CSV table of C-alpha atoms and ligand atoms in Angstrom, one decimal:
chain,number,residue,atom,x,y,z
A,43,MET,CA,115.3,51.6,100.4
A,44,ARG,CA,114.2,50.3,103.8
A,45,LEU,CA,110.5,49.7,104.5
A,46,LYS,CA,109.5,48.9,108.1
A,47,VAL,CA,106.0,47.6,108.7
A,48,LEU,CA,104.5,49.7,111.5
A,49,GLY,CA,101.0,48.2,111.0
A,50,CYS,CA,99.4,45.9,108.4
A,51,SER,CA,96.2,44.7,110.0
A,52,GLY,CA,92.8,45.2,108.5
A,53,GLY,CA,91.6,46.4,111.9
A,54,ILE,CA,92.5,46.9,115.6
A,55,GLY,CA,92.5,44.2,118.3
A,56,GLY,CA,95.6,44.3,120.6
A,57,PRO,CA,99.3,45.2,120.1
A,58,GLU,CA,99.8,42.9,117.2
A,59,ALA,CA,96.9,44.4,115.2
A,60,ARG,CA,97.9,48.0,114.3
A,61,THR,CA,96.4,49.4,111.1
A,62,THR,CA,98.3,50.2,107.9
A,63,ALA,CA,101.4,52.3,108.1
A,64,PHE,CA,104.9,51.7,106.6
A,65,LEU,CA,108.0,53.7,107.5
A,66,ALA,CA,110.2,54.1,104.4
A,67,ASP,CA,113.8,55.0,105.4
A,68,ASP,CA,113.4,57.5,108.3
A,69,ASP,CA,111.5,60.3,106.7
A,70,MET,CA,108.6,58.9,104.8
A,71,LEU,CA,105.3,57.2,105.7
A,72,ILE,CA,103.2,55.2,103.3
A,73,ASP,CA,99.7,55.4,104.8
A,74,CYS,CA,99.3,56.6,108.3
A,75,GLY,CA,97.2,54.1,110.4
A,76,THR,CA,97.4,53.3,114.1
A,77,GLY,CA,100.8,51.7,113.7
A,78,VAL,CA,102.4,55.2,113.6
A,79,GLY,CA,101.4,55.6,117.3
A,80,ASP,CA,104.3,53.3,118.3
A,81,LEU,CA,107.0,55.6,116.9
A,82,ALA,CA,108.9,57.7,119.5
A,83,LEU,CA,108.5,61.5,119.4
A,84,GLU,CA,111.9,62.0,117.7
A,85,GLU,CA,111.0,59.4,115.1
A,86,LEU,CA,107.7,61.2,114.4
A,87,ALA,CA,109.5,64.5,114.1
A,88,ALA,CA,111.7,63.1,111.4
A,89,ILE,CA,108.8,62.4,109.1
A,90,ASP,CA,108.8,64.8,106.2
A,91,HIS,CA,106.5,63.0,103.7
A,92,ILE,CA,103.2,61.0,104.1
A,93,PHE,CA,101.9,59.2,101.0
A,94,VAL,CA,98.3,58.3,101.4
A,95,THR,CA,96.5,55.5,99.4
A,96,HIS,CA,92.9,56.5,100.3
A,97,SER,CA,90.9,58.4,102.9
A,98,HIS,CA,89.6,55.5,105.0
A,99,MET,CA,90.2,55.9,108.8
A,100,ASP,CA,92.4,52.8,109.2
A,101,HIS,CA,94.9,54.4,106.7
A,102,ILE,CA,94.8,58.1,107.9
A,103,ALA,CA,94.0,57.9,111.7
A,104,ALA,CA,97.5,59.2,112.8
A,105,ILE,CA,97.8,62.1,110.3
A,106,PRO,CA,96.0,64.6,112.6
A,107,LEU,CA,97.8,63.3,115.6
A,108,ILE,CA,101.3,63.4,114.2
A,109,VAL,CA,101.0,66.9,113.0
A,110,ASP,CA,99.8,68.1,116.3
A,111,ALA,CA,102.5,66.1,118.1
A,112,VAL,CA,105.5,67.4,116.2
A,113,GLY,CA,104.4,70.6,114.3
A,114,GLU,CA,106.1,72.9,116.8
A,115,MET,CA,109.3,70.9,116.9
A,116,ARG,CA,109.9,71.0,113.1
A,117,GLY,CA,111.2,73.8,111.0
A,118,ALA,CA,109.3,72.7,107.9
A,119,PRO,CA,105.8,71.4,107.2
A,120,ILE,CA,104.9,67.7,106.8
A,121,THR,CA,103.7,67.1,103.3
A,122,VAL,CA,100.7,64.8,102.7
A,123,TYR,CA,100.7,63.4,99.1
A,124,ALA,CA,97.5,62.0,97.7
A,125,ILE,CA,95.3,62.2,94.6
A,126,PRO,CA,93.1,65.4,94.5
A,127,GLU,CA,89.9,63.5,95.5
A,128,VAL,CA,91.5,62.2,98.6
A,129,LEU,CA,92.9,65.6,99.6
A,130,ARG,CA,89.4,67.1,99.1
A,131,ILE,CA,88.0,64.5,101.5
A,132,LEU,CA,90.7,65.1,104.1
A,133,ARG,CA,90.1,68.9,103.9
A,134,ALA,CA,86.3,68.6,104.1
A,135,HIS,CA,86.0,65.8,106.6
A,136,VAL,CA,89.1,65.8,108.8
A,137,PHE,CA,91.0,69.1,108.8
A,138,ASN,CA,87.7,71.2,109.0
A,139,TRP,CA,88.1,72.7,112.5
A,140,LEU,CA,85.4,70.3,113.7
A,141,ILE,CA,87.1,66.9,113.6
A,142,TRP,CA,90.5,68.5,113.8
A,143,PRO,CA,92.0,72.0,113.3
A,144,ASP,CA,93.1,72.9,109.8
A,145,PHE,CA,96.9,72.6,110.2
A,146,THR,CA,97.4,73.9,106.7
A,147,ALA,CA,96.6,77.3,108.3
A,148,ILE,CA,98.4,76.8,111.6
A,149,PRO,CA,100.4,78.8,112.8
A,150,ASP,CA,99.6,80.7,109.5
A,151,ARG,CA,99.0,79.8,105.8
A,152,ARG,CA,102.5,81.0,104.8
A,153,ARG,CA,104.5,78.7,107.1
A,154,PRO,CA,102.0,75.9,108.0
A,155,PHE,CA,102.7,72.7,110.0
A,156,LEU,CA,101.0,70.7,107.2
A,157,ARG,CA,101.0,70.9,103.4
A,158,MET,CA,98.9,68.9,100.9
A,159,GLN,CA,100.4,68.0,97.6
A,160,PRO,CA,98.2,66.6,94.8
A,161,ILE,CA,99.6,63.7,92.8
A,162,LYS,CA,98.6,61.9,89.7
A,163,VAL,CA,98.4,58.2,88.8
A,164,GLY,CA,101.4,57.3,86.7
A,165,GLU,CA,103.4,60.4,87.6
A,166,GLU,CA,106.6,59.7,89.5
A,167,ILE,CA,107.6,61.8,92.5
A,168,ARG,CA,111.3,62.0,93.1
A,169,LEU,CA,112.8,62.4,96.6
A,170,GLY,CA,116.6,62.5,96.2
A,171,ASP,CA,117.6,59.1,94.7
A,172,ARG,CA,114.2,57.5,95.6
A,173,SER,CA,111.0,57.7,93.7
A,174,ILE,CA,107.4,56.9,94.3
A,175,THR,CA,104.8,56.4,91.7
A,176,PRO,CA,101.0,56.2,92.3
A,177,LEU,CA,99.4,53.3,90.4
A,178,PRO,CA,95.7,52.7,89.8
A,179,ALA,CA,93.7,50.8,92.4
A,180,LEU,CA,90.0,50.0,92.8
A,181,HIS,CA,88.4,50.5,96.2
A,182,SER,CA,85.1,51.7,97.6
A,183,VAL,CA,86.5,55.3,97.7
A,184,PRO,CA,89.1,56.9,95.4
A,185,ALA,CA,92.4,55.0,95.9
A,186,VAL,CA,95.9,54.3,94.6
A,187,ALA,CA,98.6,51.8,95.0
A,188,TYR,CA,102.2,52.8,95.1
A,189,CYS,CA,105.5,51.7,93.4
A,190,LEU,CA,108.5,52.6,95.5
A,191,ASP,CA,111.9,52.6,93.8
A,192,GLY,CA,115.1,53.0,95.8
A,193,GLY,CA,117.4,52.7,92.7
A,194,THR,CA,118.2,49.0,93.3
A,195,GLY,CA,114.8,47.5,93.1
A,196,GLN,CA,111.1,48.2,93.3
A,197,LEU,CA,108.3,47.4,95.7
A,198,VAL,CA,104.6,47.7,94.9
A,199,TYR,CA,102.1,48.2,97.7
A,200,SER,CA,98.5,47.6,96.5
A,201,GLY,CA,96.8,49.7,99.2
A,202,ASP,CA,93.2,48.6,99.5
A,203,THR,CA,91.9,47.2,96.3
A,204,THR,CA,89.7,44.7,94.6
A,205,TYR,CA,90.7,43.0,91.4
A,206,SER,CA,91.8,45.6,88.8
A,207,PRO,CA,93.1,44.8,85.4
A,208,GLU,CA,94.7,48.3,85.3
A,209,LEU,CA,96.6,47.6,88.5
A,210,VAL,CA,97.8,44.3,87.0
A,211,THR,CA,99.0,46.1,83.9
A,212,ALA,CA,100.8,48.8,86.0
A,213,ILE,CA,102.5,46.2,88.2
A,214,ASN,CA,103.7,44.3,85.1
A,215,ALA,CA,105.2,47.5,83.7
A,216,CYS,CA,107.5,47.8,86.7
A,217,ARG,CA,110.9,47.1,85.4
A,218,ASP,CA,112.6,45.7,88.6
A,219,LEU,CA,109.9,44.5,90.9
A,220,ARG,CA,111.3,42.7,93.9
A,221,HIS,CA,108.4,42.8,96.4
A,222,LEU,CA,104.6,42.9,96.1
A,223,ILE,CA,102.5,43.8,99.1
A,224,ILE,CA,98.9,42.9,98.3
A,225,GLU,CA,95.9,42.9,100.4
A,226,SER,CA,93.5,40.0,101.3
A,227,ALA,CA,91.1,41.6,103.7
A,228,PHE,CA,88.6,38.7,104.1
A,229,PRO,CA,88.5,34.9,103.8
A,230,ASP,CA,86.6,33.2,101.0
A,231,GLU,CA,83.6,32.7,103.2
A,232,GLN,CA,83.2,36.5,103.1
A,233,HIS,CA,83.7,36.8,99.4
A,234,GLY,CA,80.4,38.8,99.1
A,235,LEU,CA,81.6,41.3,101.7
A,236,ALA,CA,85.0,41.5,99.9
A,237,LEU,CA,83.2,42.4,96.7
A,238,ALA,CA,80.8,44.9,98.4
A,239,SER,CA,83.6,46.7,100.1
A,240,ARG,CA,86.0,46.4,97.1
A,241,HIS,CA,88.6,44.2,98.7
A,242,LEU,CA,90.3,40.9,97.7
A,243,SER,CA,89.6,37.5,99.1
A,244,PRO,CA,92.1,34.5,98.8
A,245,THR,CA,90.5,33.2,95.5
A,246,MET,CA,90.8,36.7,94.0
A,247,VAL,CA,94.4,37.1,95.3
A,248,ALA,CA,95.4,33.8,93.6
A,249,ALA,CA,93.8,34.9,90.3
A,250,PHE,CA,95.5,38.3,90.6
A,251,LEU,CA,98.9,36.7,91.3
A,252,ASP,CA,98.6,34.4,88.3
A,253,GLU,CA,98.6,37.5,86.1
A,254,ILE,CA,101.7,39.0,87.6
A,255,ALA,CA,104.9,38.5,85.5
A,256,GLY,CA,108.3,38.0,87.1
A,257,ASN,CA,109.0,36.6,90.5
A,258,PRO,CA,108.5,39.2,93.2
A,259,GLN,CA,108.3,38.1,96.8
A,260,VAL,CA,104.6,38.4,97.7
A,261,HIS,CA,103.5,39.6,101.1
A,262,ILE,CA,99.8,39.6,102.2
A,263,SER,CA,98.5,42.6,104.2
A,264,HIS,CA,95.3,44.0,105.6
A,265,ILE,CA,93.8,40.8,106.8
A,266,LYS,CA,91.0,41.5,109.2
A,267,PRO,CA,91.8,40.6,112.8
A,268,GLY,CA,91.4,36.9,113.7
A,269,GLN,CA,91.3,35.8,110.1
A,270,GLY,CA,95.1,35.5,109.4
A,271,GLU,CA,95.5,31.7,109.5
A,272,ARG,CA,92.3,31.0,107.5
A,273,VAL,CA,93.2,33.6,104.8
A,274,MET,CA,96.8,32.3,104.4
A,275,ALA,CA,95.6,28.7,104.3
A,276,GLN,CA,93.1,29.6,101.6
A,277,ILE,CA,95.7,31.5,99.6
A,278,ALA,CA,98.1,28.5,99.8
A,279,ALA,CA,95.3,26.1,98.8
A,280,ALA,CA,94.4,28.2,95.8
A,281,GLY,CA,97.8,27.3,94.4
A,282,ALA,CA,98.9,30.4,92.6
A,283,ARG,CA,102.3,30.3,90.8
A,284,LEU,CA,103.8,32.9,93.2
A,285,HIS,CA,104.2,31.9,96.8
A,286,ALA,CA,102.8,34.4,99.3
A,287,SER,CA,103.6,34.9,103.0
A,288,ALA,CA,101.8,37.0,105.6
A,289,LEU,CA,103.3,40.4,106.1
A,290,ARG,CA,104.2,40.9,109.8
A,291,GLN,CA,104.1,44.0,111.9
A,292,GLY,CA,107.7,44.9,112.7
A,293,GLN,CA,109.0,43.2,109.5
A,294,VAL,CA,111.7,45.1,107.6
A,295,ILE,CA,112.0,44.8,103.8
A,296,GLU,CA,115.1,46.1,102.1
A,297,PHE,CA,115.2,46.5,98.3
B,684,CMP,N1,78.9,47.0,102.7
B,684,CMP,C1,80.1,47.5,103.1
B,684,CMP,N2,80.8,48.3,102.3
B,684,CMP,C2,82.0,48.7,102.7
B,684,CMP,N3,82.6,48.4,103.8
B,684,CMP,C3,81.9,47.6,104.7
B,684,CMP,C4,80.6,47.1,104.3
B,684,CMP,N4,80.2,46.4,105.4
B,684,CMP,C5,81.2,46.3,106.3
B,684,CMP,N5,82.2,47.1,105.9
B,684,CMP,C6,83.5,47.3,106.6
B,684,CMP,O1,83.9,48.7,106.7
B,684,CMP,C7,85.3,48.7,106.5
B,684,CMP,C8,85.8,50.0,106.0
B,684,CMP,O2,87.2,49.8,105.8
B,684,CMP,P1,87.8,48.7,104.9
B,684,CMP,O3,87.5,49.0,103.5
B,684,CMP,O4,89.1,48.3,105.3
B,684,CMP,O5,86.9,47.4,105.4
B,684,CMP,C9,85.5,47.6,105.4
B,684,CMP,C10,84.7,46.6,106.0
B,684,CMP,O6,85.3,45.8,107.0
């Protein structure tokens, strides 16, 4: 499987700070933040599947826009996969005819431009020889992490989460983990805000990593704009067993 980072910043602030979106192969998005806006129209039209971790704006901002941009060009709906709570929020607060038209009823309910597919934590979704499994995460709104499996290795993406023993257990149950993308939104000086907003800070990331078995490559994502050097220095200073590098927009991970 091939994962391209379209955006991995915790906020906006110039062309290097797009919010979270990963392009998996050519047809799948994992989260749908502002990074999706850099894809060409033909690349957008090739997206069949969008897996959403949670409903926050920085992870869903481009869903309404992509459906409107390519709906007419495609012969089949785009499917948005998320846990039922997240789908409910998207229906009630985004695709409600006020913020955006309800594209699950356009052009008509039988052949819509957009489908919503509920998923369950721990239940694998198979797409050809690839699979994606939602894992438990702990954020200020209902949220999941994802394990992606291309048949020759696995990658876990934490989404937005604070420390969660259930997520540690789920990650350690992955049988062939090669890469772990984990967030660290705030530096340790903002530990209180990290706790209030259910994110991780460097000290928490280090504690989290010390509970991870095996030797996955660790990539840090979702750092708030302007905090990159500080967060990465603090993670290095915390001295976890696993080395971590900052995930970069444009980076490609093959596994
Ligand atoms: N008390 C708070 N609770 C949650 N989010 C907050 C709070 N104060 C500020 N925020 C910001 O609101 C943002 C919403 O998206 P994030 O969870 O990525 O990051 C959050 C913080 O940057």
